[in-house]
Coordinates of C-alpha atoms in Angstrom, one line a residue:
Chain A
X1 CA -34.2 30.9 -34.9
X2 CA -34.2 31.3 -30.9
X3 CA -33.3 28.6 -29.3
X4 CA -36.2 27.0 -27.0
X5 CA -33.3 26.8 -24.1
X6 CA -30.4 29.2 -23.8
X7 CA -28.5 28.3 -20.9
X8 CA -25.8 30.8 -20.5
X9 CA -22.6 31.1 -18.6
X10 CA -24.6 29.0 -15.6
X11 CA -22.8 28.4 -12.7
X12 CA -24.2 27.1 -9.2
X13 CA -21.8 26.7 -6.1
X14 CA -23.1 24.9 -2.9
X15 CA -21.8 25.9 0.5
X16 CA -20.3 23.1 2.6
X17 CA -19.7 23.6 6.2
X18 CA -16.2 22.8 6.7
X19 CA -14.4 22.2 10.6
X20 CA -14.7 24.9 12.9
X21 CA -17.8 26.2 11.0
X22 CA -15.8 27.6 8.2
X23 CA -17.4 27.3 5.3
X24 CA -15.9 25.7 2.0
X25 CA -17.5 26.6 -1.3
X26 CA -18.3 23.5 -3.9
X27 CA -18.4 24.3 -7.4
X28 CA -21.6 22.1 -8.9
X29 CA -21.3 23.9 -12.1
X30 CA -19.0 26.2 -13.9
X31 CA -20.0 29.0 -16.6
X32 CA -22.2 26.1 -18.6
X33 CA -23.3 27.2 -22.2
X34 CA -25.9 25.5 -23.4
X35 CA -28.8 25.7 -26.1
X36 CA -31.8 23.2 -27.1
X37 CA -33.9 24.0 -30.4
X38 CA -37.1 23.3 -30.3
X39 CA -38.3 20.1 -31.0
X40 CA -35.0 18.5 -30.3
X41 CA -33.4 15.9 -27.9
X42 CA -29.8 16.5 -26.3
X43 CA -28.2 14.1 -24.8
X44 CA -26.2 15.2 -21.7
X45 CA -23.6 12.5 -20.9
X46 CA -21.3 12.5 -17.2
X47 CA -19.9 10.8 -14.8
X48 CA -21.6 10.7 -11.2
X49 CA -21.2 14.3 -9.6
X50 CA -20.7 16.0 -12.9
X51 CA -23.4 18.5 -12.3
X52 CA -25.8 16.6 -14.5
X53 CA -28.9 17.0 -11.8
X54 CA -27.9 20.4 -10.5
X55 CA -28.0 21.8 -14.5
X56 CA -31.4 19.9 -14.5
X57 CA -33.1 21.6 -11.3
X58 CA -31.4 24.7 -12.6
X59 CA -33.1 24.4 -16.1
X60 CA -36.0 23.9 -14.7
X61 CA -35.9 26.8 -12.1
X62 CA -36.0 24.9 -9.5
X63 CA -33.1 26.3 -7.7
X64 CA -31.0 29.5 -8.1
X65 CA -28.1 29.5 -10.2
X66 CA -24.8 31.4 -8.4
X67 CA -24.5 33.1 -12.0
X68 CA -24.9 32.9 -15.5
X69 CA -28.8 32.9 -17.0
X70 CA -31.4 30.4 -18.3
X71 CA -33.8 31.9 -21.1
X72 CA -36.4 29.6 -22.0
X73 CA -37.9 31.1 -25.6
X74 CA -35.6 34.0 -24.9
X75 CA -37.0 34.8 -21.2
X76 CA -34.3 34.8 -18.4
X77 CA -36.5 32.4 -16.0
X78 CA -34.9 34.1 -13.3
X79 CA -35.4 37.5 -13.7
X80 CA -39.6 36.8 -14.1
X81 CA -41.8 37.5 -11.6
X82 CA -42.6 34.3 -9.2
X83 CA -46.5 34.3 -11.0
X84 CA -45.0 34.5 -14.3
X85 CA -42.7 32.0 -13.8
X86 CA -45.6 29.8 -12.8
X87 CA -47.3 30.5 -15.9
X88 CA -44.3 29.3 -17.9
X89 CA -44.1 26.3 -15.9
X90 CA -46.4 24.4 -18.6
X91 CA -43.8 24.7 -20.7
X92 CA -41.1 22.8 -19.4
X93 CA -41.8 19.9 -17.2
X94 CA -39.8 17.3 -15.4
X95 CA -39.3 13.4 -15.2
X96 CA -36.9 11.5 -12.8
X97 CA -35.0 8.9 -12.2
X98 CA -36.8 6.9 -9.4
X99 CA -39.9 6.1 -9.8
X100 CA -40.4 4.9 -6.6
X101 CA -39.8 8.0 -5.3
X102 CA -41.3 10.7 -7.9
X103 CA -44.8 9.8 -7.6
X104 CA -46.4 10.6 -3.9
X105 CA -48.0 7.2 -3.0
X106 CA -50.8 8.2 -1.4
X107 CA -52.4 9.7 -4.5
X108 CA -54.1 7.6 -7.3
X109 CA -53.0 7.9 -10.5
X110 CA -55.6 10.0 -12.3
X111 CA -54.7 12.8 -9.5
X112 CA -50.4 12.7 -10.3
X113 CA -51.4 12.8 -13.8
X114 CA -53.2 15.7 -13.9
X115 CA -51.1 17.7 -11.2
X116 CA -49.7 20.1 -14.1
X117 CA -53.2 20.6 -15.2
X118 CA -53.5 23.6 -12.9
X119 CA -50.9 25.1 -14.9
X120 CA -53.2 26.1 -17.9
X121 CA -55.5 28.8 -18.3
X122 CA -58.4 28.8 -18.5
X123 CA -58.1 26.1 -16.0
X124 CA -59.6 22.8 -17.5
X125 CA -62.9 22.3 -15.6
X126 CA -63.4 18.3 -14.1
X127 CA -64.6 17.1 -17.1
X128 CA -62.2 18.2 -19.3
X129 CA -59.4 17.0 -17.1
X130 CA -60.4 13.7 -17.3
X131 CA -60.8 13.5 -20.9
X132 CA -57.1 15.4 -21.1
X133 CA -55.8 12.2 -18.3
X134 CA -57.4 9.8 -20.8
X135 CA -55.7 10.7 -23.8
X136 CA -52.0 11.2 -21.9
X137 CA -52.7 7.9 -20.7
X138 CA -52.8 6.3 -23.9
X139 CA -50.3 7.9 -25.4
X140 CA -48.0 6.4 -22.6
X141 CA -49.4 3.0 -23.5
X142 CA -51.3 3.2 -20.4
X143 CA -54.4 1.0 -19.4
X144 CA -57.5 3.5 -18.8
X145 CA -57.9 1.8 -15.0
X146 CA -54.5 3.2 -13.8
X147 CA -56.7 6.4 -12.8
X148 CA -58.1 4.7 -9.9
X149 CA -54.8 2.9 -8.5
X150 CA -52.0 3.9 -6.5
X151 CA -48.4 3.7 -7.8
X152 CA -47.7 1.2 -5.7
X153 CA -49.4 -1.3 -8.0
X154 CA -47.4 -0.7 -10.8
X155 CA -44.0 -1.8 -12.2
X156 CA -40.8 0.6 -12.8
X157 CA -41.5 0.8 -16.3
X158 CA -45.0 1.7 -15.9
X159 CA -44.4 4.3 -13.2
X160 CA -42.3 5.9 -15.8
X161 CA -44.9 5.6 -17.7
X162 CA -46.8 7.8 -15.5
X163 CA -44.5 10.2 -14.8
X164 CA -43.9 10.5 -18.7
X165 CA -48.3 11.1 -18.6
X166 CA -47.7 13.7 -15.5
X167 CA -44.5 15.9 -17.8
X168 CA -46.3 15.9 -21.4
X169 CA -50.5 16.3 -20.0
X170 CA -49.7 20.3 -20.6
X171 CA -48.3 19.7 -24.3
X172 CA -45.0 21.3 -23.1
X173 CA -42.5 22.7 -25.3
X174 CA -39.8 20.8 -23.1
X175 CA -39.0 17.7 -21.2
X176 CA -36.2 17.6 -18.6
X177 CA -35.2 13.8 -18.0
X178 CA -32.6 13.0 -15.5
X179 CA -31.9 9.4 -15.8
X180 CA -35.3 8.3 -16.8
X181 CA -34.5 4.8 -18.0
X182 CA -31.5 4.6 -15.1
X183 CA -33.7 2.7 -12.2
X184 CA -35.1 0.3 -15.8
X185 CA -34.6 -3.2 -16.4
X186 CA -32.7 -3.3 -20.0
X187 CA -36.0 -4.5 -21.8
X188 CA -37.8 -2.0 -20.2
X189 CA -35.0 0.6 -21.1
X190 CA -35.8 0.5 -24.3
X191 CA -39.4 0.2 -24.4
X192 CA -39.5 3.8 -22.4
X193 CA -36.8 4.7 -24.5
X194 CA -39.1 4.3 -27.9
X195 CA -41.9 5.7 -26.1
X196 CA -39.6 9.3 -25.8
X197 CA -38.9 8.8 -29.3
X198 CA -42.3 8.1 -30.2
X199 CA -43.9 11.0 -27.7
X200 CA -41.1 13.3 -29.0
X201 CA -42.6 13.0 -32.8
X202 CA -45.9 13.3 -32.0
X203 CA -46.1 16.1 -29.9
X204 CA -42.5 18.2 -31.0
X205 CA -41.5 18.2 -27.7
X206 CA -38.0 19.0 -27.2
X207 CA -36.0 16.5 -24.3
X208 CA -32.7 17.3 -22.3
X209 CA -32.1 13.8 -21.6
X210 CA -29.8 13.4 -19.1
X211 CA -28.0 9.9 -18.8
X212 CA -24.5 8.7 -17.7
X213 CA -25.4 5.4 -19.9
X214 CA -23.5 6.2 -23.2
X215 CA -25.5 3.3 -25.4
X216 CA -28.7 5.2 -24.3
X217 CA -27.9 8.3 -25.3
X218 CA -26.2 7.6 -28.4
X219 CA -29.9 5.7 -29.1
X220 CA -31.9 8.5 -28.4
X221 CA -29.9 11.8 -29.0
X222 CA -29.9 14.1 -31.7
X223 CA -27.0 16.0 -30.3
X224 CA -24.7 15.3 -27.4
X225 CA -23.3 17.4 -24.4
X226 CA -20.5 15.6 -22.6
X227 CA -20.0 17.2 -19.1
X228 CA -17.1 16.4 -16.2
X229 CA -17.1 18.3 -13.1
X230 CA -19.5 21.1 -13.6
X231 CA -18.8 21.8 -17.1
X232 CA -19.1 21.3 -21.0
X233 CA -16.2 19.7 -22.6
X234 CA -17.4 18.6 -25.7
X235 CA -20.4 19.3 -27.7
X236 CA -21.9 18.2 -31.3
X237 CA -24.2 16.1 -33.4
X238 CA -24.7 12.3 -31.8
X239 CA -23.0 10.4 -34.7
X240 CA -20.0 13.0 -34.6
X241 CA -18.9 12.7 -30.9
X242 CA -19.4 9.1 -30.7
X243 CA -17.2 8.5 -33.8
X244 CA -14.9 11.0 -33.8
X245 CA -14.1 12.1 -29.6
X246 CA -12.5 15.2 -29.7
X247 CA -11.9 15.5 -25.9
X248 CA -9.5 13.1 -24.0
X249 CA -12.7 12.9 -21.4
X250 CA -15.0 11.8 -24.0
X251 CA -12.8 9.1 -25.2
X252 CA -11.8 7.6 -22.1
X253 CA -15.8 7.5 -21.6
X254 CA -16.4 5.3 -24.4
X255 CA -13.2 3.7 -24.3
X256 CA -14.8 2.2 -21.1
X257 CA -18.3 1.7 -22.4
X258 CA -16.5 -0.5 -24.7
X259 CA -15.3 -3.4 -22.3
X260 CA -18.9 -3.7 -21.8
X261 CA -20.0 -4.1 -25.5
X262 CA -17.3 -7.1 -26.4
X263 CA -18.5 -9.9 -24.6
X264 CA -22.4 -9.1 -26.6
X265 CA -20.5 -9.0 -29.7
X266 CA -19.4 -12.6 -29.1
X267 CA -22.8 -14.1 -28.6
Chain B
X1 CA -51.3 -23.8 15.9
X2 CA -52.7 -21.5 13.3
X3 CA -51.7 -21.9 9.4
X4 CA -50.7 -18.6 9.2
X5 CA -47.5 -17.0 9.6
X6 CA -48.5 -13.7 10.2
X7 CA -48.5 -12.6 14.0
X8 CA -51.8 -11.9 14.8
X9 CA -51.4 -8.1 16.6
X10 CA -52.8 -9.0 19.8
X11 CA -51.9 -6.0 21.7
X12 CA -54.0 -3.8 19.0
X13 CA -57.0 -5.9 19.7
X14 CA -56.8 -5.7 23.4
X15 CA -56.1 -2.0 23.5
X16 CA -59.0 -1.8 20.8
X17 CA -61.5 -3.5 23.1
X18 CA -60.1 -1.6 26.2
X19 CA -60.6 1.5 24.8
X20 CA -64.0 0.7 23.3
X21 CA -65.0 0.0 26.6
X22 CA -63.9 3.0 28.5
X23 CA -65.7 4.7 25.7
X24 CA -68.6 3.5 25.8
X25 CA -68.8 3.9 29.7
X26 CA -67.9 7.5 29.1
X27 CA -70.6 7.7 26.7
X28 CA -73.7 6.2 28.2
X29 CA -72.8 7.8 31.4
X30 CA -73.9 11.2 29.9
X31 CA -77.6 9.6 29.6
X32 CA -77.6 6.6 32.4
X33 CA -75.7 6.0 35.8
X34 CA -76.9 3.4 37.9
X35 CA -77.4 6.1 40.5
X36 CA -76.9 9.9 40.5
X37 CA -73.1 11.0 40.9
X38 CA -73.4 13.5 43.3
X39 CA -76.1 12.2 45.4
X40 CA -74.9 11.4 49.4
X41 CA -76.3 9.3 51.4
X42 CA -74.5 8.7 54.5
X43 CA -76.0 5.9 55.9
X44 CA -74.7 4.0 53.4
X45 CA -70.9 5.3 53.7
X46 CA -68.3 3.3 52.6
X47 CA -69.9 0.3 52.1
X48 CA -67.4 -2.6 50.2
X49 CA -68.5 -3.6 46.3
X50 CA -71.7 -5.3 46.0
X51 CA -73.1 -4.6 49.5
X52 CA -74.4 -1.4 48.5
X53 CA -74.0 -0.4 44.7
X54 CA -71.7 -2.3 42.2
X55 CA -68.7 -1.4 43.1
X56 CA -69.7 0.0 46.7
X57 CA -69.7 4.0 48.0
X58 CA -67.6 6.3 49.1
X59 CA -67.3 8.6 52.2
X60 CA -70.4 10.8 51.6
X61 CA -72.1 7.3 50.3
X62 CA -72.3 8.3 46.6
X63 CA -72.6 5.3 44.0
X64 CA -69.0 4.3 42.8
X65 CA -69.8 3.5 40.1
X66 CA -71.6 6.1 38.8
X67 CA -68.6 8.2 39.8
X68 CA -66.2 6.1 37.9
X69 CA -68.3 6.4 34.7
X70 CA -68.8 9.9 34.5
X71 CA -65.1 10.5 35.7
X72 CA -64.2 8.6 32.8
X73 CA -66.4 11.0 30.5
X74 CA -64.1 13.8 32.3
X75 CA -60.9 12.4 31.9
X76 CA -61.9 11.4 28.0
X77 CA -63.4 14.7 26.8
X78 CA -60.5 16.7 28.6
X79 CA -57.9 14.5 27.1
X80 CA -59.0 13.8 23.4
X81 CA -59.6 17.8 23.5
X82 CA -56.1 18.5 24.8
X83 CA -54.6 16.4 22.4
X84 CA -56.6 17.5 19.5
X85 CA -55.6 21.3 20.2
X86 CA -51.5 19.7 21.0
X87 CA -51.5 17.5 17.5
X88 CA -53.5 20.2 15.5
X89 CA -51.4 23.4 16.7
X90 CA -48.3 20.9 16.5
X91 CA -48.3 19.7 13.2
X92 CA -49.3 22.2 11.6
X93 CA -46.3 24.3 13.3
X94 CA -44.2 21.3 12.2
X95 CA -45.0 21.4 8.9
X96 CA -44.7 24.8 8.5
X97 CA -41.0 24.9 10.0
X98 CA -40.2 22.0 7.4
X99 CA -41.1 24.3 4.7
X100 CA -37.3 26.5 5.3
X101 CA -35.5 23.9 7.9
X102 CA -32.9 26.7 8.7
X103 CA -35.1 30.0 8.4
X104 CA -35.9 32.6 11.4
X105 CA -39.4 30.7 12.0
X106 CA -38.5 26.8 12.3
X107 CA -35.4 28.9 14.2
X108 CA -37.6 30.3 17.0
X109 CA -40.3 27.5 16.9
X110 CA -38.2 24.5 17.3
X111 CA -36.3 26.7 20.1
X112 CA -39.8 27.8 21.7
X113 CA -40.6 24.0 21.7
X114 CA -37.3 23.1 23.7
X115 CA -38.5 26.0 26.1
X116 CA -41.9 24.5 26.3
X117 CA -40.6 20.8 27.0
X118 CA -38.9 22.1 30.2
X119 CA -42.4 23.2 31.8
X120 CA -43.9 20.7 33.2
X121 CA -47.8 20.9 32.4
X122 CA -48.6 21.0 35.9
X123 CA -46.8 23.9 36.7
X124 CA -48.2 25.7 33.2
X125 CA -51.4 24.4 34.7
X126 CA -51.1 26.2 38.2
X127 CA -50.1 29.6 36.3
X128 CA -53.5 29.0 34.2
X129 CA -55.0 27.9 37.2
X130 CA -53.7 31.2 39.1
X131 CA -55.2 33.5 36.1
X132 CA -58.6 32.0 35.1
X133 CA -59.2 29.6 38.0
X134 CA -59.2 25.8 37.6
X135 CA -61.6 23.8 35.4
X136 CA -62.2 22.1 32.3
X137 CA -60.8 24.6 30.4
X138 CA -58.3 25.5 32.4
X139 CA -56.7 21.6 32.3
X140 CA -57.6 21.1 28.1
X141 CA -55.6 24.0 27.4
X142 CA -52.8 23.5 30.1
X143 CA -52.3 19.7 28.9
X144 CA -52.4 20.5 25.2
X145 CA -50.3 23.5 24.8
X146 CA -48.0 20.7 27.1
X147 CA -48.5 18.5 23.8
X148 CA -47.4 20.6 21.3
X149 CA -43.8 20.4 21.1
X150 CA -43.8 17.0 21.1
X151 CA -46.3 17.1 17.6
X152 CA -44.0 19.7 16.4
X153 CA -41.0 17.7 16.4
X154 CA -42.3 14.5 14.8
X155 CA -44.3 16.4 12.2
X156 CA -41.1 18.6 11.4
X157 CA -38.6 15.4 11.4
X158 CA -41.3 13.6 9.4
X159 CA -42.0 16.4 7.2
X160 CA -38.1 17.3 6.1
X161 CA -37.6 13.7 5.1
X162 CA -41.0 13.9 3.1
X163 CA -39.7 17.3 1.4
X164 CA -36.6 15.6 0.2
X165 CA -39.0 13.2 -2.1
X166 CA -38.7 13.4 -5.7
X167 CA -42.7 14.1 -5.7
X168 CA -42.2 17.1 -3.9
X169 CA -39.6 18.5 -6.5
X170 CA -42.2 17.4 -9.2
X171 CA -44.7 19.2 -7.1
X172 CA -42.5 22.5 -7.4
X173 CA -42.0 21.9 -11.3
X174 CA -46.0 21.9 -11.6
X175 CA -46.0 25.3 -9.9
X176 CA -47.0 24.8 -6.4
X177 CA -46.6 26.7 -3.6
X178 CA -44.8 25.8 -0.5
X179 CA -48.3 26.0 1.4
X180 CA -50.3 23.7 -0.9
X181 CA -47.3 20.7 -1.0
X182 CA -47.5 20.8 2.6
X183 CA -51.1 20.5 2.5
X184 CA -51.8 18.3 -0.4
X185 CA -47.8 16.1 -0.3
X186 CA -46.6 16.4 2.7
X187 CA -49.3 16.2 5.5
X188 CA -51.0 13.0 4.0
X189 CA -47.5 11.7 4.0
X190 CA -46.5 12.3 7.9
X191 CA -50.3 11.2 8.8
X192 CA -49.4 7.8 9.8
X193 CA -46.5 8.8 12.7
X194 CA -48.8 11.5 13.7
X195 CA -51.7 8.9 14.6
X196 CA -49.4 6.7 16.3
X197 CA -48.2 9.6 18.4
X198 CA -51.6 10.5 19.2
X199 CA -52.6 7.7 20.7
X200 CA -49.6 7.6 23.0
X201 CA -50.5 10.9 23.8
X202 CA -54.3 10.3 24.3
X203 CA -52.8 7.9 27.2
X204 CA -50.6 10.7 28.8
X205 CA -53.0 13.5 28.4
X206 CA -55.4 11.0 31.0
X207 CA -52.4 10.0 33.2
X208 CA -51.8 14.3 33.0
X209 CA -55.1 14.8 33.7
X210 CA -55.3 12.6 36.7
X211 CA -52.3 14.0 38.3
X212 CA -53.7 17.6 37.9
X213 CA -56.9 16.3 39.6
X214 CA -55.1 14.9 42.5
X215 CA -53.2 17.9 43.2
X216 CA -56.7 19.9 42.7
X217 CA -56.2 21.7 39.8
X218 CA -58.6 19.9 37.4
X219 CA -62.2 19.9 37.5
X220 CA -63.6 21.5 40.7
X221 CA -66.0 19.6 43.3
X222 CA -68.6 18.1 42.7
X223 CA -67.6 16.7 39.2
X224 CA -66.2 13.3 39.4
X225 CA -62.8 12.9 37.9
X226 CA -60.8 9.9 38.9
X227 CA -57.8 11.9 40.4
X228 CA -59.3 13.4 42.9
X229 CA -61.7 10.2 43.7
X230 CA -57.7 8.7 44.2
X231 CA -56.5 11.7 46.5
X232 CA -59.8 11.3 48.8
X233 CA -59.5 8.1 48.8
X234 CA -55.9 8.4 50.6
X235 CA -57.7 9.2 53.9
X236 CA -59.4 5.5 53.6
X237 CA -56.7 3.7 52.5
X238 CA -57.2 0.9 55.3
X239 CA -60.9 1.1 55.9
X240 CA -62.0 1.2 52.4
X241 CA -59.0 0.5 50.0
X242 CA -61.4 -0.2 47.2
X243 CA -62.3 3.6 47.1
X244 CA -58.6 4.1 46.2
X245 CA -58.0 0.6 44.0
X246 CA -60.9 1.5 41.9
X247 CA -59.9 4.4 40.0
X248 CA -56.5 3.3 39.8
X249 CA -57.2 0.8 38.4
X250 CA -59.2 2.8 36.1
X251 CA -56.8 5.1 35.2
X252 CA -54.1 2.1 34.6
X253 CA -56.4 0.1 32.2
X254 CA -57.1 3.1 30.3
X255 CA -53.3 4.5 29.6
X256 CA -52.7 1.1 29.2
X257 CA -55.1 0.4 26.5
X258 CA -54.0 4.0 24.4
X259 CA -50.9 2.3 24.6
X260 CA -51.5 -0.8 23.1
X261 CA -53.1 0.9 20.2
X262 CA -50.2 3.5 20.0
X263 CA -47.9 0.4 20.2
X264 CA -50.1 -1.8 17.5
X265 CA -50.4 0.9 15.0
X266 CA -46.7 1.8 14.8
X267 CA -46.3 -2.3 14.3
X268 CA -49.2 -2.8 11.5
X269 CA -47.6 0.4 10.1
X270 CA -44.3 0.4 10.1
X271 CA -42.9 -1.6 7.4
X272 CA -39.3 -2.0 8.9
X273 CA -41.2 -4.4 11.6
X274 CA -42.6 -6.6 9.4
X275 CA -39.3 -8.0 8.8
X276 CA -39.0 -9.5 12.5
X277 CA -41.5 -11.7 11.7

């Protein structure tokens, strides 16, 4: 079976201007491997400045890799042709970790939910957008008003909502989430939590869910991707990592997660 | 003592009704003057306000008043036309260089811009001047190619913060093009620092358009404007100083009342202020 994304050998280095404009290369990300079967969600764990965004905005073409390839259903996205590219956008779509910031608050909510709806062809005509908006909403647990309010007048956990409404309105084949449930109160964490769980079954759509939250992941993951500055250092099924670390990195990562887990355990 | 905490934004109101005013002059002086601009009538020469005429006459004996509104219609059209060309050309140059920050184009723009700032738009309006003769259009384009470097600059500062937004990045991952974020994210976005700036431009263009009357390069004879009612006016400073006070104070009241809006707006809309109160 293909996998729905085949990140291969991805690396991304960003130029830093150094003193007397000599320029020092950063490595972001080194020679990443990386595959996601449809359907699926892969947890991908890291400290800050692991590359965790950077392999995001790179999965989702949104900035050019320094080497290595991304296929998405066996397509190198970089190689395509900038109106084919477009065309493919339906299929992958994107949900961050502010939502303060992710949603432009000068447009109402019926209008950032149906942003992607461009994407499909035929293009869905007035009508049929608003019917599409109606159902997304709902499916988010959304009240049918929020198409004539700004973002402003909702909470964190509804804006996520939203930009859950905005990513899955083109039934796409993947989700990238960096840090969706980061910016969440705990209670709300898991409330947008279930709803990816719930979305994920009912539509098959595969999530990269990006996190440096352990707990979260482990909750929501089928499989698990530990990274550490710009690479992959351990890889496997959700219950296998977390129970049996291989790498020293991975340990040390839920060796500290644990300090924060014994004082619930007393309650 | 009023209940309410808020600070009532005085200045807006004032600069509101001031401009209203001068607006409303402007305007019904294209249909009604209380006697014909360009009318002499030497007998009555530089008579003092309210012994012949509102506001009294001039040297030729022409109705002050009637000067002073159409000159205000003048200096108004001239400068909401300059500034619409500066904030229109501006902006949109702005938003475009925002688009690649360190490409050829922002490059030579933002460089062009620094060029642009060292004319002065008098001089730029003598060169025009020299080429298709002084007039209207002569000062509209001369003050607003003055104003566009200044629009350029906010609109690109204001657009590169704008394209660092998560929404624009979600904007890219629905497949839009660097032209249609900048139309549909980015320019609602920068709208509110461009309004403010053109207000406080609206009072510079008149105060510009003033000074290039006075020298003689605005509008020719016999169209009122109020600079070069205030350069006559020099020769009667101590016979008739009312000739000269008058459109000062014309021109004063009306710079001062864009300014007041320019200054009221950026208060009601900025929300780092609110916090002083």
């Amino acid at each position: 079976m293909t996998p729905l994304l085949d990140i291969r050998n991805l690396s991304r280095d960003y130029a830093r201007p150094g003193f007397f404009g000599k320029r020092e290369r950063v490595s972001a990300l080194r020679n990443v491997d990386l595959s996601l079967q449809p359907g699926e969600i892969l947890g991908l764990v890291g400290e800050s400045g692991s590359g965790k965004s950077t392999l995001a905005r790179l999965a989702m073409a949104l900035d050019d890799p320094s080497g290595g390839e991304v296929l998405f259903e066996g397509e190198n996205l970089f190689a395509l042709p900038a109106q084919a590219l477009r065309q493919r956008r339906r299929h992958f779509q994107m949900v961050f970790q502010d939502p303060f910031g992710s949603l432009d608050p000068r447009h109402r909510v019926g209008r950032i939910v149906a942003e992607p709806l461009h994407l499909l062809s035929p293009r869905p005509s007035t009508a049929e957008a608003k019917t599409e908006v109606a159902r997304i909403l709902e499916a988010v647990g959304l009240p049918q008003d929020a198409v004539g309010r700004f973002p402003h007048e909702f909470s964190g956990g509804q804006r996520q909502r939203i930009a859950l409404a905005r990513a899955l309105i083109t039934r796409p084949k993947l989700v990238v989430a960096d840090e969706p449930v980061s910016a969440l109160d705990l209670s709300v964490q898991a409330q947008v939590l279930d709803l990816i769980l719930d979305l994920n079954e009912k539509f098959g759509t595969a999530f990269l869910f990006i996190s440096h939250d352990l707990d979260v992941v482990e909750y929501i993951a089928d499989r698990v991707a530990v990274m550490r500055a710009g690479e992959i250092v351990e890889m496997g099924p959700a219950a296998t990592v977390f129970s049996n670390p291989q790498h020293a990195y991975t340990r040390s990562l839920l060796a500290a997660q644990a300090v924060f887990t014994v004082p619930e355990m007393q309650d | 003592m009023s209940a309410s905490t808020r600070k009532r934004p005085l200045g807006l109101i004032a600069g509101l009704v001031l401009t209203g005013l001068l607006l409303a002059v402007a305007l019904l002086s294209l249909v009604w003057t209380p006697a014909s601009p360009t009318k002499m009538q030497i007998l009555l020469k530089l008579k003092p306000p309210l012994v012949a005429g509102l506001l009294g006459t001039d040297q030729y004996g022409r109705d002050i008043a009637s000067l002073l509104m159409v000159g205000a219609w003048n200096s108004l059209s001239i400068a909401f036309l300059s500034v619409l060309i500066g904030a229109g050309v501006g902006t949109a140059l702005g938003l475009a260089c925002a688009i690649k920050r360190a490409g050829i184009f922002a490059t030579l723009v933002l460089r062009g811009c620094d060029v642009l700032f060292a004319i002065p738009p008098i001089l730029s309006a003598m060169m025009l001047g020299a080429f298709i003769g002084p007039g209207r259009f002569t000062a509209i384009i001369a003050i607003g190619v003055f104003m566009i470097p200044v629009f350029t600059r906010i609109a690109f500062a204001a657009a590169s913060r704008i394209w660092a937004r998560d929404y624009i990045m979600a904007a890219r991952a629905c497949g839009k093009g660097a032209a249609r974020i900048s139309i549909e994210h980015v320019a609602p976005n920068i709208a509110t620092p461009i309004l403010v700036q053109v207000t406080i431009q609206l009072g510079l263009a008149i105060l510009t358009e003033a000074g290039l009357s006075f020298l003689g390069l605005g509008l020719p004879p016999p169209a009122p404007t109020w600079g070069r009612m205030l350069a006559e006016a020099q020769t009667f400073l101590r016979p008739a100083p009312w000739l000269a006070l008058l459109p000062g104070l014309a021109i004063a009241l009306s710079v001062l009342g864009f300014n007041l809006i320019g200054d009221g707006f950026r208060d009601l809309l900025d929300p780092k202020a609110e916090t002083g109160r």
